[in-house]
PDB file of C-alpha atoms in Angstrom:
ATOM      1  CA  MET A   1      57.191  -9.876 -62.238  1.00 86.00           C
ATOM      2  CA  ALA A   2      56.185 -13.204 -60.704  1.00 85.00           C
ATOM      3  CA  ILE A   3      53.331 -14.953 -62.482  1.00 84.00           C
ATOM      4  CA  LEU A   4      51.835 -17.614 -60.258  1.00 90.00           C
ATOM      5  CA  ASN A   5      51.124 -20.812 -62.147  1.00 91.00           C
ATOM      6  CA  ASP A   6      48.652 -23.646 -61.488  1.00 93.00           C
ATOM      7  CA  CYS A   7      51.106 -25.572 -59.336  1.00 93.00           C
ATOM      8  CA  THR A   8      51.607 -22.588 -57.036  1.00 94.00           C
ATOM      9  CA  TYR A   9      47.865 -21.921 -56.813  1.00 95.00           C
ATOM     10  CA  LYS A  10      47.186 -25.612 -56.144  1.00 94.00           C
ATOM     11  CA  ASN A  11      49.699 -25.851 -53.307  1.00 94.00           C
ATOM     12  CA  LEU A  12      48.638 -22.533 -51.775  1.00 95.00           C
ATOM     13  CA  ALA A  13      44.981 -23.648 -51.939  1.00 94.00           C
ATOM     14  CA  ARG A  14      45.857 -26.954 -50.248  1.00 93.00           C
ATOM     15  CA  ILE A  15      47.575 -25.090 -47.406  1.00 96.00           C
ATOM     16  CA  LEU A  16      44.699 -22.617 -47.095  1.00 95.00           C
ATOM     17  CA  THR A  17      41.932 -25.248 -47.007  1.00 91.00           C
ATOM     18  CA  ARG A  18      43.812 -27.083 -44.242  1.00 92.00           C
ATOM     19  CA  ALA A  19      44.193 -23.813 -42.305  1.00 95.00           C
ATOM     20  CA  ILE A  20      40.458 -23.098 -42.686  1.00 94.00           C
ATOM     21  CA  GLY A  21      39.595 -26.421 -41.065  1.00 91.00           C
ATOM     22  CA  ASP A  22      35.930 -26.536 -40.049  1.00 89.00           C
ATOM     23  CA  VAL A  23      35.272 -22.810 -39.527  1.00 92.00           C
ATOM     24  CA  GLU A  24      32.837 -20.656 -41.496  1.00 93.00           C
ATOM     25  CA  PHE A  25      34.939 -17.491 -41.148  1.00 96.00           C
ATOM     26  CA  PHE A  26      38.696 -17.348 -41.668  1.00 96.00           C
ATOM     27  CA  ASN A  27      41.066 -14.445 -41.092  1.00 97.00           C
ATOM     28  CA  GLY A  28      44.768 -15.167 -41.367  1.00 97.00           C
ATOM     29  CA  THR A  29      47.894 -15.677 -43.424  1.00 97.00           C
ATOM     30  CA  VAL A  30      49.195 -18.777 -45.154  1.00 97.00           C
ATOM     31  CA  CYS A  31      52.606 -19.137 -46.735  1.00 96.00           C
ATOM     32  CA  TYR A  32      53.973 -21.398 -49.445  1.00 95.00           C
ATOM     33  CA  GLU A  33      57.704 -21.526 -50.170  1.00 94.00           C
ATOM     34  CA  ALA A  34      59.516 -23.124 -53.095  1.00 89.00           C
ATOM     35  CA  ASP A  35      62.316 -22.399 -55.551  1.00 88.00           C
ATOM     36  CA  GLY A  36      63.574 -19.474 -53.453  1.00 91.00           C
ATOM     37  CA  TYR A  37      60.188 -17.738 -53.485  1.00 93.00           C
ATOM     38  CA  ALA A  38      57.791 -17.197 -50.592  1.00 95.00           C
ATOM     39  CA  VAL A  39      54.119 -16.575 -51.364  1.00 96.00           C
ATOM     40  CA  ASN A  40      52.184 -15.053 -48.459  1.00 97.00           C
ATOM     41  CA  LEU A  41      48.409 -14.865 -48.767  1.00 97.00           C
ATOM     42  CA  ARG A  42      46.714 -12.658 -46.167  1.00 97.00           C
ATOM     43  CA  THR A  43      42.971 -13.035 -46.314  1.00 97.00           C
ATOM     44  CA  THR A  44      39.584 -12.760 -44.679  1.00 97.00           C
ATOM     45  CA  LEU A  45      37.107 -15.318 -46.007  1.00 96.00           C
ATOM     46  CA  LEU A  46      33.508 -16.445 -45.653  1.00 96.00           C
ATOM     47  CA  VAL A  47      33.271 -20.228 -45.975  1.00 94.00           C
ATOM     48  CA  GLN A  48      30.013 -21.777 -47.185  1.00 91.00           C
ATOM     49  CA  ARG A  49      29.518 -25.458 -46.406  1.00 88.00           C
ATOM     50  CA  TYR A  50      27.137 -28.156 -47.575  1.00 84.00           C
ATOM     51  CA  LYS A  51      24.329 -28.942 -45.164  1.00 83.00           C
ATOM     52  CA  ALA A  52      22.810 -32.399 -44.643  1.00 75.00           C
ATOM     53  CA  GLY A  53      20.749 -33.250 -47.734  1.00 71.00           C
ATOM     54  CA  GLY A  54      22.228 -30.327 -49.659  1.00 63.00           C
ATOM     55  CA  GLY A  55      23.839 -32.272 -52.481  1.00 66.00           C
ATOM     56  CA  GLY A  56      27.264 -32.717 -50.947  1.00 66.00           C
ATOM     57  CA  SER A  57      28.893 -34.242 -47.902  1.00 72.00           C
ATOM     58  CA  PRO A  58      27.667 -32.319 -44.831  1.00 66.00           C
ATOM     59  CA  GLY A  59      30.344 -29.930 -43.627  1.00 81.00           C
ATOM     60  CA  ARG A  60      32.308 -30.088 -46.879  1.00 84.00           C
ATOM     61  CA  ILE A  61      33.295 -26.705 -48.325  1.00 86.00           C
ATOM     62  CA  LYS A  62      30.872 -25.575 -51.010  1.00 86.00           C
ATOM     63  CA  ASP A  63      32.293 -22.114 -51.713  1.00 88.00           C
ATOM     64  CA  ILE A  64      34.817 -19.655 -50.328  1.00 92.00           C
ATOM     65  CA  ARG A  65      34.154 -15.928 -50.710  1.00 93.00           C
ATOM     66  CA  PRO A  66      36.932 -13.406 -50.110  1.00 95.00           C
ATOM     67  CA  VAL A  67      36.096 -10.371 -48.003  1.00 96.00           C
ATOM     68  CA  TRP A  68      39.671  -9.168 -48.403  1.00 95.00           C
ATOM     69  CA  CYS A  69      42.896 -10.676 -49.680  1.00 95.00           C
ATOM     70  CA  GLU A  70      46.449  -9.636 -50.414  1.00 96.00           C
ATOM     71  CA  CYS A  71      49.148 -11.769 -51.995  1.00 96.00           C
ATOM     72  CA  GLU A  72      52.808 -10.914 -51.497  1.00 97.00           C
ATOM     73  CA  VAL A  73      55.634 -12.740 -53.261  1.00 96.00           C
ATOM     74  CA  THR A  74      59.189 -12.379 -52.000  1.00 96.00           C
ATOM     75  CA  ARG A  75      62.527 -13.692 -53.188  1.00 94.00           C
ATOM     76  CA  GLY A  76      65.668 -13.215 -51.152  1.00 92.00           C
ATOM     77  CA  GLY A  77      63.805 -10.935 -48.763  1.00 90.00           C
ATOM     78  CA  ARG A  78      62.698  -8.581 -51.537  1.00 95.00           C
ATOM     79  CA  VAL A  79      59.102  -8.102 -52.615  1.00 96.00           C
ATOM     80  CA  VAL A  80      58.454  -9.150 -56.212  1.00 95.00           C
ATOM     81  CA  ALA A  81      55.491  -7.750 -58.144  1.00 95.00           C
ATOM     82  CA  ASN A  82      52.959 -10.471 -58.943  1.00 93.00           C
ATOM     83  CA  GLU A  83      49.719 -11.019 -60.785  1.00 93.00           C
ATOM     84  CA  PHE A  84      47.749 -12.983 -58.191  1.00 95.00           C
ATOM     85  CA  SER A  85      44.205 -13.595 -59.414  1.00 93.00           C
ATOM     86  CA  TRP A  86      41.419 -14.718 -57.070  1.00 93.00           C
ATOM     87  CA  SER A  87      39.520 -16.020 -60.118  1.00 91.00           C
ATOM     88  CA  GLU A  88      42.450 -18.279 -61.025  1.00 92.00           C
ATOM     89  CA  PHE A  89      43.078 -19.274 -57.401  1.00 94.00           C
ATOM     90  CA  ARG A  90      39.399 -20.101 -56.817  1.00 91.00           C
ATOM     91  CA  ARG A  91      39.608 -23.050 -59.254  1.00 91.00           C
ATOM     92  CA  PHE A  92      41.743 -24.900 -56.682  1.00 92.00           C
ATOM     93  CA  LEU A  93      39.771 -24.050 -53.535  1.00 86.00           C
ATOM     94  CA  THR A  94      38.210 -27.336 -52.547  1.00 64.00           C
ATOM     95  CA  PRO A  95      38.993 -29.546 -49.578  1.00 48.00           C
ATOM     96  CA  PRO A  96      42.222 -31.495 -50.107  1.00 41.00           C
ATOM     97  CA  GLU A  97      41.538 -34.713 -51.965  1.00 38.00           C
ATOM     98  CA  PRO A  98      44.199 -37.261 -52.923  1.00 35.00           C
ATOM     99  CA  SER A  99      43.186 -37.024 -56.581  1.00 38.00           C
ATOM    100  CA  ARG A 100      43.729 -33.227 -56.688  1.00 39.00           C
ATOM    101  CA  VAL A 101      46.682 -32.738 -54.355  1.00 42.00           C
ATOM    102  CA  GLY A 102      49.764 -33.984 -56.076  1.00 46.00           C
ATOM    103  CA  ARG A 103      53.462 -33.579 -55.742  1.00 44.00           C
ATOM    104  CA  THR A 104      55.049 -30.234 -56.278  1.00 45.00           C
ATOM    105  CA  GLU A 105      55.906 -29.623 -59.902  1.00 43.00           C
ATOM    106  CA  PRO A 106      59.398 -28.295 -60.591  1.00 40.00           C
ATOM    107  CA  SER A 107      58.604 -24.803 -61.906  1.00 42.00           C
ATOM    108  CA  LEU A 108      56.370 -23.046 -59.400  1.00 48.00           C
ATOM    109  CA  ILE A 109      56.582 -19.404 -60.390  1.00 51.00           C
ATOM    110  CA  ASN A 110      57.298 -17.996 -63.812  1.00 48.00           C
ATOM    111  CA  HIS A 111      59.567 -15.008 -63.308  1.00 46.00           C
ATOM    112  CA  VAL A 112      59.227 -12.431 -66.076  1.00 43.00           C
TER     113      VAL A 112
END
């Protein structure tokens, strides 16, 4: 069983927010690889953005709502069961900011 930790969620969220760009609807797959693991997130999302005068920078992501998502973790070409949690992942879903996007931490996935 692969348990995705904060570092994995953070890096996957960084990749996803860059892939979303400036759209309000996203349908696609993003992949994050490290330590011999590949994490593939296939998802369809609704992206809510701040409007001018709405309390945030206009165009900045306010919220991301999943319509559908599937997370697959593989190691050596074999699928590994995982406990992906949208609730956990959601904590990291903001536009990439230097203060939140750091270097990759050494242990990315806890294999049980």
